[in-house]
Amino acid sequence: MFDLAFYILAVLILGSALMVVTLRNIFHCALFLVLCMFSIAGIYILLEAEFIAAVQVLIYVGAVTILMIFAVMLTHQLTGKTIRQVNDQPIAALFIISSLLVLTLLALSKTTWEVASSSGVSPSATELGRALMTVYVLPFEVVSVVLLVALVGAIVISRGD
Amino acid sequence: MRAARQVWSGVYNLVLGLVTVFKHLGHKAITLQYPDERMPMFERSRGVVVLLSDPETGKLNCTACMVCARICPVYAIDLERSEEPDPETKKRYPVKFEIDNTTCAFCGLCEEACNFDAIKLTGKYEFSVYDQKTLLYDRDFLQELGRDVPYEKKKKPLPKAKAAPKADPTSPKPEEPASPKPEESPEESPGEDKPEA
Amino acid sequence: MFELEGIFSAVGDFLASFLGAPLLQIVSIIAVAGVVIGFLMVLALFLVWWERKLSADFQVRIGPMRTGPHGVLQTIADALKLLQKEDIVPLTADKKVFFWAPVICFVTCFLAYICMPFGKGLIVRDLNIGILYIVAITTFTVISLLMAGWASNNKYSLLGGMRSAAQIISYEVPLSLSLLGAVMLAQSLSMVTIVQGQGGSFLHWYIWRQPLGFLLYVTAATAEVNRTPFDIPEAEQELVAGYNIEYSGMKFAMFFLAEFINMFTVCAIAATLFLGGWNPPFEFLSFIPSWVWFLGKSLFLVFILMWFRWTYPRLRVDQLMAFAWKFLLPLAFLNIIVTGFLIYLFE
């Protein structure tokens, strides 16, 4: 049961991710991104991290991709247009991607992985909140300041004075 | 302070609106369930045109004088006069009297023009049929429709002698609505004058 | 006692007596889903009828009268009519997206009921992130509306879809924040724990400790389900019907029913978080089954939403956005701060 769910979700994630980069209609790409994000939330649920899953749906599906769809719909040149998904530099791209792959594989094989014990950080909302408010309060606040700066910056730029 | 007052007035008005709407809950409906219930039509409402009959003899009041057919602005009335007068009433009668309800404008001019209380607009207003041709009402159907329609004998019966209206001293000159008789409405006066014309 | 919990567990035991464990799991999942969806469909049909009767009553009319006593079967007749209608797809529409939009809208409106406590022990699955899950899953409605608006290839539906997405995203923020007050009081995101925290008399309901939160939630929820005075996305005078103009037949019915189920969802959340859920207002009234209290409170809030609809005129788009960001959002933050401060002070 668990394995079946995992494989279905994996196929969904990979398939929709592939669709995002290959489809030529940018609105369809955004919709498949939604599906991809939602399937990733499903993986989180399989890992018993419901809080992360809910936040994943709330932030990535509910906010980020909708923002992208909005941007697509508001940009007149993009709606309904088919776009090219390839540029004319396949050789350079192949070189960069293959070197990146080699680097990643090297890093993966060289690292000795520490297997987390099952009694690690409990992913429940209570524990998470407590950790964020006590141990990790400084990074938490820094992140919120960063977001605030981004907000103010967006307003300053869009005012265009 | 001013903001607080504004907020208060806003909230007050919102609640006032809710209360006003709530008061209508459970109010008896002012609408009717149409095919089951019908609004009683007013006496002078102008619906379907019917032919009136004499309640005593059961014969049509119409003498086929053609006034209605001539005054009709949309030529909805098709009327044919009998060759011989009716032996009982000594009056001529229409052998054919058709009203085309697809063209009738319900203006009521025929009713006003008629001198014999023979034609009347009633309160009936439902004309829906499956075939347009059935809206061409013939004489017998119009008579049937007008069978139970109550009407006041406002107009005087056909004078015996042709000179009778002339002899009537009280009759005003045509088109003088400024001095109508107190008992008679102005519409009746031309009605009395027309037969001699 | 008419607690449904016993009936359901009896049916479960009966099924378990002759079904194997894996089969039982599948059968019970299907059975529970069937019961919940069936209940919600009947409820949606009822709500459509109720809205029509209530609007008629507010306007001193009669409303549907012909089909069944007082027209109760009218919505079923309408649904059957819509089923038979031709399914028209515009020539220039994006066919696939056009098909999937109502499906997603219809399916997601049921998903919120996975962790909705209908009564004592009457919950599909008590997730410990309950309320967060509901808030998260309802965002899919926005996507379906955007899909519908975009795929129809109609300027009105596009505008309607954009408006409704902008509105729902804007009001989602004060909506979620206003819920946080109750969550802070219950110290849990689980719907069952929140309901249990309000046990006892009606004085323990969170509405008394969260009056501002309740008002903010009801306001934001009215906007969230696109109802008057916040029904800009469906403003008939400007947009004909908003995102669902091009839809006909069963697809339109799906949007329509989803709208009413969503309305019940937000009301059920409000009843659970602020009005004590399935708790009776007094101890001695607990002989009335808990699901009756839940349904009664939710339907009372639905009534209030309908009452709003037939009272208030529609806001303009700019007023709508200004109201969400300049009025509701600061008040929601204020509510959280005050709630936190008071909890710190008294507990």
XYZ file of C-alpha atoms in Angstrom:
705
model
C 0.000 0.000 0.000
C 2.692 2.434 1.047
C 4.952 1.482 -1.841
C 2.117 1.726 -4.315
C 1.275 5.221 -3.116
C 4.918 6.228 -3.300
C 5.315 4.997 -6.853
C 2.132 6.660 -8.005
C 3.277 9.929 -6.463
C 6.758 9.572 -7.939
C 5.339 9.011 -11.408
C 3.054 11.995 -10.933
C 5.887 14.241 -9.788
C 8.270 13.236 -12.546
C 5.619 13.255 -15.243
C 4.254 16.645 -14.307
C 7.742 18.086 -13.906
C 8.548 16.843 -17.379
C 5.377 18.437 -18.649
C 6.336 21.747 -17.033
C 9.527 21.965 -19.031
C 8.309 20.473 -22.313
C 4.818 21.851 -22.873
C 4.688 24.847 -25.147
C 1.617 26.505 -23.646
C 2.848 28.391 -20.621
C -0.512 28.261 -18.848
C -0.503 24.473 -19.076
C 3.034 24.499 -17.706
C 1.860 26.450 -14.674
C -1.007 24.002 -14.119
C 1.342 21.039 -14.244
C 3.552 22.838 -11.756
C 0.538 22.888 -9.445
C 0.144 19.138 -9.873
C 3.852 18.635 -9.232
C 3.770 20.683 -6.022
C 0.669 18.875 -4.842
C 2.262 15.473 -5.437
C 5.293 16.569 -3.445
C 2.901 17.383 -0.603
C 1.694 13.793 -0.951
C 5.289 12.590 -0.454
C 5.464 14.686 2.720
C 2.306 13.031 3.970
C 3.856 9.605 3.316
C 6.778 10.762 5.459
C 4.302 11.639 8.232
C 5.090 15.328 7.998
C 1.535 16.602 7.707
C 2.384 20.110 8.762
C 4.994 20.474 6.045
C 2.550 18.966 3.553
C -0.186 21.442 4.443
C 2.236 24.344 4.283
C 3.527 23.049 0.955
C 0.003 23.115 -0.442
C -0.782 26.456 1.155
C 2.369 28.234 -0.009
C 3.335 26.590 -3.259
C -0.076 25.676 -4.635
C -2.118 28.390 -3.010
C 0.254 31.297 -3.393
C 3.318 30.797 -5.570
C 1.804 29.042 -8.566
C -1.292 31.181 -8.470
C 0.977 34.195 -8.568
C 2.687 32.673 -11.585
C -0.646 32.004 -13.293
C -1.618 35.568 -12.573
C 1.582 36.847 -14.088
C 1.002 34.669 -17.149
C -2.570 35.831 -17.544
C -1.730 39.489 -17.055
C 1.130 39.406 -19.511
C -0.622 39.932 -22.774
C 2.166 38.547 -24.949
C 2.248 35.250 -23.108
C -1.361 34.110 -22.906
C -2.334 31.717 -25.618
C 1.054 31.942 -27.270
C 3.088 28.841 -27.763
C 6.653 29.316 -26.750
C 9.795 27.528 -27.780
C 11.179 25.312 -25.091
C 14.649 24.963 -26.644
C 17.255 27.515 -27.495
C 20.049 27.142 -29.996
C 22.812 26.194 -27.611
C 22.427 22.462 -27.026
C 26.154 21.783 -26.871
C 26.885 24.330 -24.144
C 23.873 23.149 -22.203
C 24.916 19.521 -22.532
C 28.378 20.401 -21.250
C 27.084 22.315 -18.242
C 24.478 19.728 -17.330
C 26.851 16.795 -17.628
C 29.504 18.507 -15.529
C 26.827 19.308 -12.945
C 25.738 15.674 -12.965
C 29.303 14.465 -12.477
C 29.803 16.911 -9.615
C 26.615 15.821 -7.914
C 27.393 12.152 -8.292
C 30.869 12.713 -6.882
C 29.474 14.590 -3.923
C 26.872 11.905 -3.311
C 29.353 9.053 -3.442
C 31.972 10.775 -1.277
C 29.587 11.724 1.512
C 29.060 9.307 4.358
C 25.379 9.545 5.143
C 24.234 9.660 8.694
C 21.095 7.610 9.045
C 18.664 9.548 11.183
C 17.187 7.629 14.037
C 13.405 7.461 14.119
C 13.333 9.583 17.275
C 14.794 12.586 15.511
C 13.033 15.886 15.166
C 9.357 15.208 15.421
C 7.672 16.870 12.445
C 4.465 17.636 14.306
C 3.222 21.197 14.343
C 3.686 21.625 18.088
C 7.315 20.534 18.109
C 8.043 22.521 14.996
C 6.540 25.664 16.420
C 8.351 25.262 19.711
C 11.655 24.741 17.932
C 11.113 27.776 15.729
C 10.252 29.961 18.669
C 13.044 28.847 20.990
C 16.142 27.301 19.406
C 15.800 28.737 15.939
C 14.191 32.039 16.813
C 16.996 34.138 15.303
C 16.932 32.530 11.841
C 13.147 32.636 11.973
C 13.127 36.349 12.628
C 15.827 36.971 10.032
C 13.705 35.173 7.459
C 10.720 37.328 8.301
C 12.839 40.470 8.020
C 14.028 39.284 4.616
C 10.426 38.785 3.541
C 9.520 42.229 4.847
C 12.399 43.762 2.910
C 11.221 41.940 -0.211
C 7.702 43.276 0.318
C 8.867 46.841 0.796
C 11.210 46.507 -2.162
C 8.379 45.274 -4.385
C 6.243 48.239 -3.381
C 9.101 50.689 -3.982
C 9.818 49.245 -7.416
C 6.180 49.075 -8.475
C 5.536 52.679 -7.419
C 8.077 53.689 -10.031
C 8.859 57.153 -8.654
C -13.003 60.683 17.277
C -14.390 61.399 13.870
C -13.208 58.009 12.661
C -14.903 56.337 15.616
C -18.131 58.099 14.800
C -17.827 57.014 11.173
C -17.237 53.411 12.184
C -20.204 53.558 14.532
C -22.484 55.003 11.880
C -21.295 52.378 9.403
C -21.992 49.530 11.788
C -25.323 51.051 12.761
C -26.419 51.301 9.152
C -25.306 47.763 8.360
C -27.335 46.422 11.277
C -30.262 48.637 10.344
C -30.261 47.108 6.869
C -30.207 43.609 8.288
C -33.091 44.377 10.633
C -35.136 45.911 7.836
C -34.650 42.858 5.675
C -35.384 40.514 8.562
C -38.707 42.191 9.204
C -39.890 40.958 5.810
C -39.281 37.354 6.760
C -42.599 35.623 7.234
C -44.487 38.495 5.649
C -47.407 37.302 3.574
C -46.376 37.137 -0.061
C -47.752 39.883 -2.264
C -47.280 37.820 -5.402
C -49.810 35.335 -6.755
C -49.393 31.734 -7.848
C -50.433 32.689 -11.331
C -52.215 29.788 -12.988
C -53.913 28.887 -9.713
C -54.626 32.386 -8.512
C -55.442 35.305 -10.763
C -55.518 38.929 -10.036
C -59.091 40.234 -10.484
C -58.980 42.467 -13.518
C -60.293 45.974 -13.383
C -63.604 46.833 -14.910
C -62.146 48.915 -17.696
C -59.153 46.729 -18.433
C -58.732 46.130 -22.132
C -58.243 42.478 -22.937
C -59.891 40.200 -25.443
C -62.702 41.685 -27.569
C -66.086 39.969 -27.271
C -69.495 40.381 -28.872
C -72.313 41.074 -26.469
C -75.752 39.546 -26.698
C -79.110 40.669 -25.456
C -79.641 38.801 -22.185
C -83.364 38.367 -22.911
C -83.356 37.114 -26.486
C -79.828 35.749 -26.527
C -79.223 37.384 -29.881
C -76.257 39.522 -30.730
C -76.623 43.235 -30.171
C -74.590 43.843 -33.263
C -76.349 45.309 -36.265
C -73.313 44.990 -38.487
C -73.138 48.736 -39.019
C -69.425 48.470 -39.818
C -68.424 51.355 -37.539
C -66.042 49.188 -35.608
C -64.463 47.696 -38.692
C -63.939 51.157 -40.130
C -62.477 52.692 -36.983
C -60.161 49.799 -36.260
C -56.625 51.176 -36.759
C -55.100 47.782 -37.509
C -57.944 46.297 -39.582
C -58.386 43.443 -37.154
C -62.144 43.201 -37.645
C -63.550 41.420 -40.658
C -67.274 41.973 -40.810
C -69.977 40.956 -43.283
C -73.520 42.207 -43.087
C -76.560 40.025 -43.595
C -78.691 40.706 -46.675
C -81.984 40.497 -44.864
C -82.811 41.658 -41.330
C -83.473 39.093 -38.694
C -87.206 38.275 -38.688
C -87.501 38.438 -34.921
C -85.580 41.580 -34.049
C -86.084 43.328 -37.372
C -82.435 44.178 -37.325
C -79.624 43.222 -39.596
C -77.023 41.013 -38.118
C -73.428 40.042 -38.960
C -73.121 36.821 -40.927
C -69.401 36.965 -40.476
C -67.585 38.697 -37.662
C -63.938 37.830 -37.264
C -61.427 39.485 -34.996
C -57.787 38.747 -35.639
C -56.204 38.796 -32.193
C -52.713 38.622 -33.645
C -53.125 42.140 -34.986
C -55.596 43.582 -32.470
C -53.967 46.333 -30.442
C -56.625 46.389 -27.732
C -57.039 50.113 -28.211
C -60.735 49.987 -27.425
C -61.762 52.262 -30.285
C -64.335 49.739 -31.515
C -66.019 49.694 -28.137
C -66.179 53.466 -28.047
C -67.441 53.704 -31.583
C -70.183 51.093 -31.230
C -73.661 52.467 -30.924
C -75.396 49.306 -29.883
C -73.458 47.945 -26.875
C -72.423 45.161 -29.181
C -68.693 44.970 -28.730
C -66.676 45.177 -25.560
C -63.133 44.678 -24.317
C -63.022 42.329 -21.344
C -60.512 41.557 -18.668
C -59.417 38.284 -20.227
C -55.749 38.491 -21.162
C -54.568 34.941 -21.782
C -54.052 34.286 -25.462
C -51.458 31.558 -25.485
C -52.272 28.927 -28.099
C -50.269 26.357 -29.975
C -51.465 27.487 -33.400
C -51.468 31.078 -34.490
C -54.526 30.495 -36.681
C -56.678 29.756 -33.660
C -56.277 33.369 -32.625
C -58.674 34.331 -35.435
C -61.903 34.367 -33.429
C -65.097 33.922 -35.430
C -68.589 35.208 -34.704
C -69.947 32.300 -32.699
C -66.826 32.065 -30.568
C -66.905 35.799 -29.854
C -70.553 35.536 -28.935
C -69.768 32.627 -26.622
C -67.001 34.634 -24.972
C -69.347 37.574 -24.434
C -72.226 35.454 -23.184
C -71.686 36.082 -19.475
C -69.968 39.437 -19.721
C -71.981 41.948 -17.741
C -72.462 45.320 -19.356
C -74.397 48.433 -18.650
C -76.845 49.565 -21.237
C -75.313 52.958 -21.450
C -76.399 53.673 -24.935
C -79.932 54.233 -25.906
C -81.559 51.563 -28.061
C -81.750 52.143 -31.769
C -84.232 54.922 -32.341
C -87.374 53.828 -34.116
C -87.591 56.788 -36.381
C -84.582 58.003 -38.227
C -85.333 61.545 -37.258
C -85.428 60.800 -33.564
C -81.963 62.092 -32.678
C -82.711 65.339 -34.467
C -85.810 65.793 -32.417
C -83.861 65.381 -29.217
C -83.379 68.935 -28.023
C -80.907 68.085 -25.333
C -78.431 66.550 -27.708
C -75.429 68.823 -28.030
C -73.835 69.662 -31.301
C -71.133 67.198 -32.369
C -67.663 67.709 -30.930
C -68.712 69.947 -28.115
C -67.344 68.299 -25.033
C -67.316 71.618 -23.163
C -71.026 71.386 -22.401
C -71.992 67.791 -21.802
C -75.161 66.960 -20.094
C -74.705 66.121 -16.435
C -76.114 62.613 -16.708
C -74.249 61.628 -19.812
C -70.555 61.241 -20.290
C -69.117 62.946 -23.369
C -68.531 59.631 -25.111
C -72.204 58.997 -25.413
C -73.022 62.139 -27.311
C -71.293 61.305 -30.564
C -72.814 57.872 -30.277
C -76.231 59.377 -30.560
C -75.287 61.592 -33.428
C -73.581 59.050 -35.571
C -76.565 57.054 -36.835
C -77.862 60.005 -38.770
C -74.503 60.776 -40.265
C -30.305 8.678 21.730
C -29.757 9.088 18.067
C -25.984 9.388 18.019
C -24.863 8.211 14.627
C -21.525 7.042 15.958
C -23.070 3.817 17.246
C -24.816 3.130 13.964
C -21.636 3.598 11.981
C -19.542 1.430 14.278
C -22.262 -1.249 14.169
C -22.171 -1.202 10.381
C -18.380 -1.378 10.564
C -18.519 -4.408 12.868
C -21.059 -6.059 10.611
C -18.804 -5.551 7.589
C -15.766 -6.735 9.527
C -17.557 -9.970 10.395
C -17.321 -11.312 6.862
C -14.674 -9.172 5.137
C -10.921 -9.643 5.381
C -8.723 -6.834 6.734
C -7.408 -5.374 3.431
C -10.793 -5.659 1.776
C -12.435 -4.102 4.806
C -10.148 -1.096 4.565
C -11.031 -0.468 0.936
C -14.733 -1.077 1.501
C -14.821 1.205 4.529
C -12.986 3.984 2.682
C -15.460 3.772 -0.182
C -18.416 3.552 2.200
C -17.311 6.562 4.255
C -16.600 8.607 1.145
C -20.000 7.603 -0.233
C -21.794 8.604 2.942
C -20.032 11.974 3.176
C -20.452 12.805 -0.503
C -24.069 11.679 -0.476
C -24.790 13.782 2.575
C -23.105 16.804 1.026
C -24.953 16.417 -2.258
C -28.292 16.294 -0.470
C -27.187 19.237 1.622
C -26.183 21.239 -1.453
C -29.543 20.519 -3.084
C -31.246 21.591 0.114
C -29.170 24.780 0.347
C -30.007 25.799 -3.211
C -33.684 25.322 -2.446
C -33.347 27.126 0.896
C -31.581 30.072 -0.685
C -34.372 30.409 -3.216
C -37.111 30.133 -0.607
C -35.342 32.490 1.757
C -34.672 35.092 -0.903
C -38.314 34.857 -1.892
C -39.357 35.305 1.710
C -37.104 38.320 2.170
C -38.560 39.869 -0.954
C -42.149 39.079 0.014
C -42.492 36.465 -2.722
C -43.254 32.749 -2.507
C -40.428 31.096 -4.383
C -40.537 27.595 -5.880
C -43.855 25.959 -5.072
C -44.649 23.425 -7.780
C -42.249 20.534 -7.426
C -43.096 18.704 -4.255
C -44.490 20.329 -1.119
C -43.235 23.931 -1.068
C -40.988 23.103 -3.986
C -38.476 20.985 -2.060
C -37.804 18.844 -5.109
C -37.158 21.855 -7.329
C -33.363 21.574 -7.160
C -33.503 17.886 -8.045
C -35.602 18.755 -11.058
C -33.123 21.469 -12.005
C -30.194 19.113 -11.600
C -31.918 16.505 -13.780
C -32.592 19.162 -16.379
C -28.937 20.221 -16.337
C -27.886 16.575 -16.693
C -29.877 16.240 -19.882
C -28.643 19.469 -21.409
C -26.217 19.584 -24.248
C -22.638 19.957 -23.127
C -21.436 22.940 -25.099
C -17.705 23.508 -25.409
C -16.702 26.767 -27.079
C -14.819 26.299 -30.335
C -11.795 28.287 -29.246
C -11.751 26.969 -25.699
C -8.846 25.064 -24.256
C -10.726 21.762 -24.239
C -8.752 19.851 -21.640
C -8.499 22.663 -19.127
C -12.141 23.478 -19.788
C -13.050 19.914 -18.832
C -10.845 19.679 -15.760
C -11.775 22.985 -14.146
C -15.248 21.965 -12.890
C -13.938 18.543 -11.897
C -11.225 20.053 -9.704
C -13.661 22.565 -8.273
C -16.180 19.848 -7.457
C -13.685 17.393 -5.997
C -11.807 19.842 -3.798
C -14.964 21.134 -2.184
C -15.461 17.669 -0.666
C -11.877 17.299 0.507
C -12.319 19.753 3.358
C -14.780 17.378 5.004
C -12.124 14.792 5.748
C -11.476 16.457 9.085
C -14.802 18.098 9.756
C -16.269 16.954 13.093
C -19.922 16.329 12.253
C -20.633 15.065 15.723
C -19.167 13.341 18.720
C -16.845 10.740 17.209
C -18.328 11.480 13.805
C -15.283 12.506 11.829
C -13.665 10.872 8.842
C -10.097 11.314 10.059
C -8.983 13.548 12.899
C -5.817 15.019 11.371
C -3.676 16.807 13.893
C -3.250 19.661 11.434
C -7.033 19.746 10.828
C -7.787 23.395 10.341
C -4.558 24.085 8.481
C -5.367 21.226 6.135
C -8.800 22.688 5.415
C -7.357 26.126 4.744
C -4.711 24.613 2.484
C -7.017 22.373 0.482
C -9.542 25.102 -0.207
C -6.902 27.016 -2.184
C -7.501 24.555 -5.009
C -10.807 26.271 -5.618
C -8.868 29.310 -6.793
C -6.966 27.258 -9.315
C -10.129 25.714 -10.680
C -11.712 29.138 -11.041
C -8.638 30.474 -12.818
C -8.646 27.432 -15.087
C -12.320 27.906 -15.875
C -11.869 31.589 -16.548
C -8.854 31.096 -18.756
C -9.986 28.015 -20.655
C -13.339 29.492 -21.676
C -11.526 31.993 -23.909
C -14.078 34.629 -23.080
C -13.191 38.061 -21.807
C -15.929 38.040 -19.198
C -14.991 34.677 -17.790
C -11.318 35.628 -17.796
C -12.080 38.797 -15.873
C -14.340 36.877 -13.516
C -11.714 34.237 -12.924
C -9.024 36.832 -12.277
C -11.230 38.794 -9.955
C -12.273 35.790 -7.968
C -8.679 34.571 -7.692
C -7.484 37.995 -6.569
C -10.317 38.214 -4.089
C -9.915 34.732 -2.653
C -6.146 35.104 -2.267
C -6.559 38.500 -0.608
C -9.208 37.329 1.807
C -7.454 34.081 2.542
C -4.925 36.032 4.613
C -7.332 37.637 7.109
C -9.380 34.426 7.059
C -6.478 32.249 8.163
C -5.263 34.848 10.642
C -8.698 35.197 12.219
C -8.804 31.425 12.718
C -5.492 31.572 14.572
C -7.077 33.148 17.636
C -9.258 30.103 18.235
C -6.324 27.810 17.485
C -4.252 29.648 20.101
C -7.000 29.230 22.676
C -7.354 25.512 21.962
C -3.573 25.054 21.660
C -4.197 22.651 18.819
C -4.864 22.570 15.112
C -7.004 19.451 15.391
C -10.680 20.102 14.879
C -11.717 17.569 17.515
C -9.486 19.123 20.167
C -10.808 22.570 19.317
C -14.385 21.342 19.755
C -13.561 19.568 23.006
C -11.975 22.749 24.317
C -15.378 24.401 24.096
C -17.309 21.777 26.056
C -19.665 22.653 28.846
C -22.140 25.482 28.626
C -22.325 27.960 25.781
C -20.185 30.352 27.807
C -17.176 28.221 26.915
C -17.606 28.837 23.222
C -14.716 30.687 21.699
C -16.979 33.365 20.278
C -17.036 35.043 23.694
C -13.262 35.081 23.880
C -12.803 35.765 20.166
C -15.597 38.150 19.186
C -13.355 40.101 16.818
C -11.973 36.898 15.367
C -15.481 35.625 14.714
C -16.566 38.825 12.980
C -13.404 38.903 10.889
C -13.857 35.269 9.957
C -17.473 35.676 8.899
C -16.590 38.731 6.823
C -13.608 37.091 5.169
C -15.517 33.857 4.650
C -18.309 35.709 2.874
C -15.701 37.007 0.470
C -13.994 33.643 0.272
C -17.081 31.950 -1.113
C -17.839 34.857 -3.464
C -21.114 35.858 -1.917
C -22.723 39.258 -1.800
C -21.597 41.874 -0.746
C -18.322 40.490 -2.068
C -19.574 38.809 -5.237
C -17.475 40.917 -7.595
C -16.364 37.785 -9.517
C -19.947 37.091 -10.493
C -21.137 40.659 -10.826
C -23.977 40.048 -13.270
C -24.184 43.609 -14.456
C -20.589 43.756 -15.634
C -19.518 40.176 -16.166
C -22.753 38.337 -17.005
C -21.829 35.420 -14.750
C -18.107 35.514 -14.131
C -15.900 32.495 -14.644
C -18.751 30.088 -15.494
C -20.332 31.928 -18.423
C -19.337 29.402 -21.039
C -20.298 26.408 -18.952
C -23.535 24.596 -19.506
C -25.219 21.417 -18.470
C -23.583 19.218 -15.878
C -20.349 21.201 -15.753
C -22.269 24.275 -14.733
C -24.160 22.221 -12.155
C -20.848 21.088 -10.708
C -19.690 24.687 -10.263
C -23.031 25.620 -8.820
C -23.202 22.796 -6.286
C -19.541 23.310 -5.349
C -20.338 26.922 -4.577
C -23.026 25.930 -2.123
C -20.923 23.200 -0.548
C -18.120 25.724 -0.082
C -20.566 28.033 1.602
C -21.507 25.274 4.009
C -17.826 24.481 4.548
C -16.928 27.961 5.759
C -20.005 28.032 7.952
C -19.172 24.631 9.426
C -15.628 25.829 10.180
C -17.020 28.910 11.906
C -19.459 26.765 13.884
C -16.658 24.418 14.911
C -14.131 27.038 15.879
C -16.324 29.717 17.407
C -19.730 28.257 18.231
C -18.648 25.123 20.034
C -19.064 22.661 17.156
C -21.253 19.774 18.209
C -21.400 20.846 21.849
C -24.905 21.648 23.088
C -25.320 25.145 24.564
C -26.454 23.743 27.916
C -25.565 20.523 29.662
C -29.169 19.405 30.051
C -29.706 19.684 26.308
C -27.164 16.963 25.609
C -29.946 14.425 25.009
C -30.222 15.974 21.555
C -27.608 14.219 19.389
C -24.425 16.100 18.723
C -24.697 16.103 14.942
C -27.989 17.972 15.237
C -26.194 20.762 17.086
C -23.422 20.863 14.509
C -25.876 20.996 11.623
C -28.060 23.531 13.385
C -25.205 25.907 14.113
C -23.779 25.579 10.617
C -27.147 26.142 8.986
C -27.731 29.132 11.232
C -24.511 30.666 9.905
C -25.566 29.769 6.356
C -28.781 31.621 7.070
C -26.759 34.653 8.141
C -24.757 34.540 4.914
C -27.993 34.383 2.916
C -29.360 37.213 5.006
C -26.275 39.245 4.080
C -26.789 38.435 0.444
C -30.294 39.808 0.311
C -29.428 42.893 2.351
C -26.187 44.396 1.157
C -25.261 45.824 -2.207
C -22.070 44.780 -3.932
C -18.747 46.464 -3.240
C -16.515 47.829 -5.966
C -13.245 46.048 -6.778
C -11.048 48.736 -5.255
C -13.210 48.936 -2.138
C -13.013 45.177 -1.862
C -9.222 45.058 -2.003
C -8.815 48.077 0.264
C -11.182 46.480 2.769
C -9.174 43.266 2.867
C -5.692 44.750 3.085
C -6.250 47.989 4.958
C -9.004 47.007 7.357
C -9.354 43.258 7.887
C -5.640 42.412 7.863
C -4.539 44.915 10.559
C -7.522 43.932 12.684
C -6.637 40.255 12.302
C -3.073 40.961 13.433
C -4.391 43.012 16.317
C -6.656 40.131 17.279
C -3.731 37.705 17.337
C -1.558 40.034 19.397
C -4.296 40.762 21.917
C -5.208 37.065 22.149
C -1.608 36.077 22.730
C -1.165 38.789 25.314
C -4.296 37.776 27.207
C -3.392 34.091 27.105
C 0.040 34.956 28.483
C -1.567 37.084 31.175
C -4.215 34.664 32.391
C -2.796 31.201 31.850
